[in-house]
Amino acid sequence: MRLARGSGLTGLGGMDPATSVNTIDVLRPLLGFSKTDLVATCHVHGLDWIEDPSNHNTKYTRTRFRQTRAMMEAEGFTRERVLNTIAHLQRAKAALAASVRDLHIAACLWTPYGTASVSAPQLYAAPEDISLRLLSDLLRAVGGQSYGPRFEALQRLHNKLRDPYLKTITLHGCCVSRAGEVIAICREPSAVRECVDLVPMVPILWDGRFEITWNATEATASKFRIRPYQIADKALWKGYDLFALLAEMPARVRR
């Protein structure tokens, strides 16, 4: 299925045995087991096997692919060979990830406001696959997304950012621009819509980016809300000590 969609190395590497999503560890210890083994294990221990009815619905791509399994295996495209190939791809993916981390450390600077700046000369001096992966990771993080943008859109942005004076382009919930040797990436203000009433001492992840905990006390208000910035808020901020700091920020970042 991933091949049919034109996926790159990350997609073809399949699911990872362990990932982290919004600070939650997701473990998949059963990836290496066949369905036959899993069904048999349930039966041996007196557990009912629950079959998803959609697995037999031919309107789903995965079902139609499964129906070709016998023909594919007859041609040598067996489950074992697929898993071996995936293992090779995952090792390659891990090696690339290490190179992306090194470039991230060398070429990127972050601010406490969730914005990133990248050295364009260092980005484009790296192998293209490494620089594309770093750009995807930055867009995912700044945009508060679980996944990166589609490859075609990412590659177009990568090509356009070769222009040393590129005006703002929006992609994946981010604003991206370049001025000389610096590429700037910040959250797209109009994409921030989440409005949340906080519960005392219960942490939340707001806008997919900021972990916030309201340390409520008797002296604080009975309600605390996180919402997107509005232009009228500027008048309210002027009475606070932090206004000078906020005023120095680029308008788009402040929003």
JSON list of N, CA and C in Angstrom, two decimals, residues 121-164:
[
{"chain": "A", "resi": 121, "resn": "PRO", "atom": "N", "xyz": [22.79, 28.13, 4.63]},
{"chain": "A", "resi": 121, "resn": "PRO", "atom": "CA", "xyz": [23.99, 27.49, 4.06]},
{"chain": "A", "resi": 121, "resn": "PRO", "atom": "C", "xyz": [24.23, 26.08, 4.60]},
{"chain": "A", "resi": 122, "resn": "GLN", "atom": "N", "xyz": [24.01, 25.88, 5.91]},
{"chain": "A", "resi": 122, "resn": "GLN", "atom": "CA", "xyz": [24.20, 24.55, 6.48]},
{"chain": "A", "resi": 122, "resn": "GLN", "atom": "C", "xyz": [23.12, 23.58, 6.01]},
{"chain": "A", "resi": 123, "resn": "LEU", "atom": "N", "xyz": [21.89, 24.08, 5.87]},
{"chain": "A", "resi": 123, "resn": "LEU", "atom": "CA", "xyz": [20.80, 23.23, 5.41]},
{"chain": "A", "resi": 123, "resn": "LEU", "atom": "C", "xyz": [21.09, 22.70, 4.02]},
{"chain": "A", "resi": 124, "resn": "TYR", "atom": "N", "xyz": [21.53, 23.58, 3.12]},
{"chain": "A", "resi": 124, "resn": "TYR", "atom": "CA", "xyz": [21.72, 23.17, 1.73]},
{"chain": "A", "resi": 124, "resn": "TYR", "atom": "C", "xyz": [23.08, 22.54, 1.47]},
{"chain": "A", "resi": 125, "resn": "ALA", "atom": "N", "xyz": [23.98, 22.62, 2.45]},
{"chain": "A", "resi": 125, "resn": "ALA", "atom": "CA", "xyz": [25.25, 21.91, 2.32]},
{"chain": "A", "resi": 125, "resn": "ALA", "atom": "C", "xyz": [25.07, 20.42, 2.63]},
{"chain": "A", "resi": 126, "resn": "ALA", "atom": "N", "xyz": [24.01, 20.09, 3.35]},
{"chain": "A", "resi": 126, "resn": "ALA", "atom": "CA", "xyz": [23.75, 18.70, 3.71]},
{"chain": "A", "resi": 126, "resn": "ALA", "atom": "C", "xyz": [23.16, 17.95, 2.51]},
{"chain": "A", "resi": 127, "resn": "PRO", "atom": "N", "xyz": [23.28, 16.62, 2.49]},
{"chain": "A", "resi": 127, "resn": "PRO", "atom": "CA", "xyz": [22.60, 15.84, 1.44]},
{"chain": "A", "resi": 127, "resn": "PRO", "atom": "C", "xyz": [21.12, 16.18, 1.41]},
{"chain": "A", "resi": 128, "resn": "GLU", "atom": "N", "xyz": [20.53, 16.20, 0.23]},
{"chain": "A", "resi": 128, "resn": "GLU", "atom": "CA", "xyz": [19.17, 16.68, 0.08]},
{"chain": "A", "resi": 128, "resn": "GLU", "atom": "C", "xyz": [18.18, 15.89, 0.93]},
{"chain": "A", "resi": 129, "resn": "ASP", "atom": "N", "xyz": [18.36, 14.59, 1.04]},
{"chain": "A", "resi": 129, "resn": "ASP", "atom": "CA", "xyz": [17.41, 13.81, 1.82]},
{"chain": "A", "resi": 129, "resn": "ASP", "atom": "C", "xyz": [17.46, 14.20, 3.30]},
{"chain": "A", "resi": 130, "resn": "ILE", "atom": "N", "xyz": [18.66, 14.53, 3.79]},
{"chain": "A", "resi": 130, "resn": "ILE", "atom": "CA", "xyz": [18.81, 14.95, 5.18]},
{"chain": "A", "resi": 130, "resn": "ILE", "atom": "C", "xyz": [18.15, 16.30, 5.40]},
{"chain": "A", "resi": 131, "resn": "SER", "atom": "N", "xyz": [18.39, 17.25, 4.48]},
{"chain": "A", "resi": 131, "resn": "SER", "atom": "CA", "xyz": [17.82, 18.59, 4.65]},
{"chain": "A", "resi": 131, "resn": "SER", "atom": "C", "xyz": [16.30, 18.57, 4.51]},
{"chain": "A", "resi": 132, "resn": "LEU", "atom": "N", "xyz": [15.78, 17.72, 3.64]},
{"chain": "A", "resi": 132, "resn": "LEU", "atom": "CA", "xyz": [14.33, 17.59, 3.51]},
{"chain": "A", "resi": 132, "resn": "LEU", "atom": "C", "xyz": [13.71, 17.04, 4.78]},
{"chain": "A", "resi": 133, "resn": "ARG", "atom": "N", "xyz": [14.35, 16.05, 5.36]},
{"chain": "A", "resi": 133, "resn": "ARG", "atom": "CA", "xyz": [13.84, 15.44, 6.60]},
{"chain": "A", "resi": 133, "resn": "ARG", "atom": "C", "xyz": [13.87, 16.43, 7.76]},
{"chain": "A", "resi": 134, "resn": "LEU", "atom": "N", "xyz": [14.94, 17.22, 7.83]},
{"chain": "A", "resi": 134, "resn": "LEU", "atom": "CA", "xyz": [15.00, 18.22, 8.90]},
{"chain": "A", "resi": 134, "resn": "LEU", "atom": "C", "xyz": [13.90, 19.25, 8.72]},
{"chain": "A", "resi": 135, "resn": "LEU", "atom": "N", "xyz": [13.71, 19.72, 7.50]},
{"chain": "A", "resi": 135, "resn": "LEU", "atom": "CA", "xyz": [12.66, 20.71, 7.24]},
{"chain": "A", "resi": 135, "resn": "LEU", "atom": "C", "xyz": [11.29, 20.14, 7.59]},
{"chain": "A", "resi": 136, "resn": "SER", "atom": "N", "xyz": [11.06, 18.89, 7.27]},
{"chain": "A", "resi": 136, "resn": "SER", "atom": "CA", "xyz": [9.79, 18.25, 7.62]},
{"chain": "A", "resi": 136, "resn": "SER", "atom": "C", "xyz": [9.60, 18.18, 9.13]},
{"chain": "A", "resi": 137, "resn": "ASP", "atom": "N", "xyz": [10.67, 17.80, 9.85]},
{"chain": "A", "resi": 137, "resn": "ASP", "atom": "CA", "xyz": [10.58, 17.72, 11.31]},
{"chain": "A", "resi": 137, "resn": "ASP", "atom": "C", "xyz": [10.28, 19.08, 11.93]},
{"chain": "A", "resi": 138, "resn": "LEU", "atom": "N", "xyz": [10.90, 20.14, 11.40]},
{"chain": "A", "resi": 138, "resn": "LEU", "atom": "CA", "xyz": [10.68, 21.48, 11.93]},
{"chain": "A", "resi": 138, "resn": "LEU", "atom": "C", "xyz": [9.24, 21.94, 11.70]},
{"chain": "A", "resi": 139, "resn": "LEU", "atom": "N", "xyz": [8.72, 21.68, 10.51]},
{"chain": "A", "resi": 139, "resn": "LEU", "atom": "CA", "xyz": [7.34, 22.05, 10.21]},
{"chain": "A", "resi": 139, "resn": "LEU", "atom": "C", "xyz": [6.36, 21.29, 11.10]},
{"chain": "A", "resi": 140, "resn": "ARG", "atom": "N", "xyz": [6.66, 20.04, 11.34]},
{"chain": "A", "resi": 140, "resn": "ARG", "atom": "CA", "xyz": [5.78, 19.23, 12.20]},
{"chain": "A", "resi": 140, "resn": "ARG", "atom": "C", "xyz": [5.79, 19.77, 13.63]},
{"chain": "A", "resi": 141, "resn": "ALA", "atom": "N", "xyz": [6.99, 20.11, 14.14]},
{"chain": "A", "resi": 141, "resn": "ALA", "atom": "CA", "xyz": [7.09, 20.59, 15.51]},
{"chain": "A", "resi": 141, "resn": "ALA", "atom": "C", "xyz": [6.49, 21.98, 15.68]},
{"chain": "A", "resi": 142, "resn": "VAL", "atom": "N", "xyz": [6.86, 22.90, 14.80]},
{"chain": "A", "resi": 142, "resn": "VAL", "atom": "CA", "xyz": [6.35, 24.27, 14.90]},
{"chain": "A", "resi": 142, "resn": "VAL", "atom": "C", "xyz": [4.85, 24.31, 14.68]},
{"chain": "A", "resi": 143, "resn": "GLY", "atom": "N", "xyz": [4.35, 23.45, 13.79]},
{"chain": "A", "resi": 143, "resn": "GLY", "atom": "CA", "xyz": [2.92, 23.43, 13.48]},
{"chain": "A", "resi": 143, "resn": "GLY", "atom": "C", "xyz": [2.10, 22.60, 14.44]},
{"chain": "A", "resi": 144, "resn": "GLY", "atom": "N", "xyz": [2.76, 21.93, 15.41]},
{"chain": "A", "resi": 144, "resn": "GLY", "atom": "CA", "xyz": [2.02, 21.13, 16.37]},
{"chain": "A", "resi": 144, "resn": "GLY", "atom": "C", "xyz": [1.34, 19.93, 15.76]},
{"chain": "A", "resi": 145, "resn": "GLN", "atom": "N", "xyz": [1.99, 19.32, 14.75]},
{"chain": "A", "resi": 145, "resn": "GLN", "atom": "CA", "xyz": [1.39, 18.20, 14.04]},
{"chain": "A", "resi": 145, "resn": "GLN", "atom": "C", "xyz": [2.06, 16.88, 14.42]},
{"chain": "A", "resi": 146, "resn": "SER", "atom": "N", "xyz": [1.33, 15.80, 14.30]},
{"chain": "A", "resi": 146, "resn": "SER", "atom": "CA", "xyz": [1.90, 14.47, 14.56]},
{"chain": "A", "resi": 146, "resn": "SER", "atom": "C", "xyz": [2.71, 13.96, 13.38]},
{"chain": "A", "resi": 147, "resn": "TYR", "atom": "N", "xyz": [2.37, 14.44, 12.17]},
{"chain": "A", "resi": 147, "resn": "TYR", "atom": "CA", "xyz": [3.04, 13.98, 10.97]},
{"chain": "A", "resi": 147, "resn": "TYR", "atom": "C", "xyz": [3.52, 15.18, 10.16]},
{"chain": "A", "resi": 148, "resn": "GLY", "atom": "N", "xyz": [4.53, 14.94, 9.32]},
{"chain": "A", "resi": 148, "resn": "GLY", "atom": "CA", "xyz": [5.05, 15.99, 8.47]},
{"chain": "A", "resi": 148, "resn": "GLY", "atom": "C", "xyz": [4.18, 16.22, 7.25]},
{"chain": "A", "resi": 149, "resn": "PRO", "atom": "N", "xyz": [4.49, 17.23, 6.44]},
{"chain": "A", "resi": 149, "resn": "PRO", "atom": "CA", "xyz": [3.71, 17.52, 5.24]},
{"chain": "A", "resi": 149, "resn": "PRO", "atom": "C", "xyz": [3.94, 16.48, 4.16]},
{"chain": "A", "resi": 150, "resn": "ARG", "atom": "N", "xyz": [3.09, 16.50, 3.16]},
{"chain": "A", "resi": 150, "resn": "ARG", "atom": "CA", "xyz": [3.27, 15.60, 2.01]},
{"chain": "A", "resi": 150, "resn": "ARG", "atom": "C", "xyz": [4.57, 15.94, 1.29]},
{"chain": "A", "resi": 151, "resn": "PHE", "atom": "N", "xyz": [5.19, 14.90, 0.73]},
{"chain": "A", "resi": 151, "resn": "PHE", "atom": "CA", "xyz": [6.53, 15.07, 0.18]},
{"chain": "A", "resi": 151, "resn": "PHE", "atom": "C", "xyz": [6.55, 16.09, -0.96]},
{"chain": "A", "resi": 152, "resn": "GLU", "atom": "N", "xyz": [5.54, 16.05, -1.84]},
{"chain": "A", "resi": 152, "resn": "GLU", "atom": "CA", "xyz": [5.55, 16.96, -2.98]},
{"chain": "A", "resi": 152, "resn": "GLU", "atom": "C", "xyz": [5.56, 18.41, -2.52]},
{"chain": "A", "resi": 153, "resn": "ALA", "atom": "N", "xyz": [4.72, 18.73, -1.52]},
{"chain": "A", "resi": 153, "resn": "ALA", "atom": "CA", "xyz": [4.67, 20.10, -1.00]},
{"chain": "A", "resi": 153, "resn": "ALA", "atom": "C", "xyz": [5.97, 20.46, -0.29]},
{"chain": "A", "resi": 154, "resn": "LEU", "atom": "N", "xyz": [6.54, 19.50, 0.42]},
{"chain": "A", "resi": 154, "resn": "LEU", "atom": "CA", "xyz": [7.80, 19.74, 1.12]},
{"chain": "A", "resi": 154, "resn": "LEU", "atom": "C", "xyz": [8.92, 20.03, 0.13]},
{"chain": "A", "resi": 155, "resn": "GLN", "atom": "N", "xyz": [8.97, 19.28, -0.94]},
{"chain": "A", "resi": 155, "resn": "GLN", "atom": "CA", "xyz": [10.03, 19.48, -1.93]},
{"chain": "A", "resi": 155, "resn": "GLN", "atom": "C", "xyz": [9.90, 20.83, -2.63]},
{"chain": "A", "resi": 156, "resn": "ARG", "atom": "N", "xyz": [8.66, 21.26, -2.90]},
{"chain": "A", "resi": 156, "resn": "ARG", "atom": "CA", "xyz": [8.46, 22.58, -3.51]},
{"chain": "A", "resi": 156, "resn": "ARG", "atom": "C", "xyz": [8.97, 23.68, -2.58]},
{"chain": "A", "resi": 157, "resn": "LEU", "atom": "N", "xyz": [8.66, 23.55, -1.27]},
{"chain": "A", "resi": 157, "resn": "LEU", "atom": "CA", "xyz": [9.14, 24.54, -0.31]},
{"chain": "A", "resi": 157, "resn": "LEU", "atom": "C", "xyz": [10.66, 24.53, -0.25]},
{"chain": "A", "resi": 158, "resn": "HIS", "atom": "N", "xyz": [11.24, 23.35, -0.22]},
{"chain": "A", "resi": 158, "resn": "HIS", "atom": "CA", "xyz": [12.70, 23.20, -0.17]},
{"chain": "A", "resi": 158, "resn": "HIS", "atom": "C", "xyz": [13.36, 23.91, -1.35]},
{"chain": "A", "resi": 159, "resn": "ASN", "atom": "N", "xyz": [12.77, 23.77, -2.53]},
{"chain": "A", "resi": 159, "resn": "ASN", "atom": "CA", "xyz": [13.31, 24.42, -3.73]},
{"chain": "A", "resi": 159, "resn": "ASN", "atom": "C", "xyz": [13.16, 25.94, -3.65]},
{"chain": "A", "resi": 160, "resn": "LYS", "atom": "N", "xyz": [12.00, 26.40, -3.19]},
{"chain": "A", "resi": 160, "resn": "LYS", "atom": "CA", "xyz": [11.75, 27.84, -3.13]},
{"chain": "A", "resi": 160, "resn": "LYS", "atom": "C", "xyz": [12.64, 28.53, -2.10]},
{"chain": "A", "resi": 161, "resn": "LEU", "atom": "N", "xyz": [13.00, 27.82, -1.04]},
{"chain": "A", "resi": 161, "resn": "LEU", "atom": "CA", "xyz": [13.82, 28.42, 0.01]},
{"chain": "A", "resi": 161, "resn": "LEU", "atom": "C", "xyz": [15.28, 28.61, -0.41]},
{"chain": "A", "resi": 162, "resn": "ARG", "atom": "N", "xyz": [15.63, 28.20, -1.61]},
{"chain": "A", "resi": 162, "resn": "ARG", "atom": "CA", "xyz": [16.96, 28.50, -2.15]},
{"chain": "A", "resi": 162, "resn": "ARG", "atom": "C", "xyz": [17.07, 30.00, -2.48]},
{"chain": "A", "resi": 163, "resn": "ASP", "atom": "N", "xyz": [15.93, 30.66, -2.65]},
{"chain": "A", "resi": 163, "resn": "ASP", "atom": "CA", "xyz": [15.89, 32.10, -2.88]},
{"chain": "A", "resi": 163, "resn": "ASP", "atom": "C", "xyz": [16.28, 32.80, -1.57]},
{"chain": "A", "resi": 164, "resn": "PRO", "atom": "N", "xyz": [17.37, 33.60, -1.56]},
{"chain": "A", "resi": 164, "resn": "PRO", "atom": "CA", "xyz": [17.83, 34.19, -0.30]},
{"chain": "A", "resi": 164, "resn": "PRO", "atom": "C", "xyz": [16.89, 35.26, 0.27]}
]
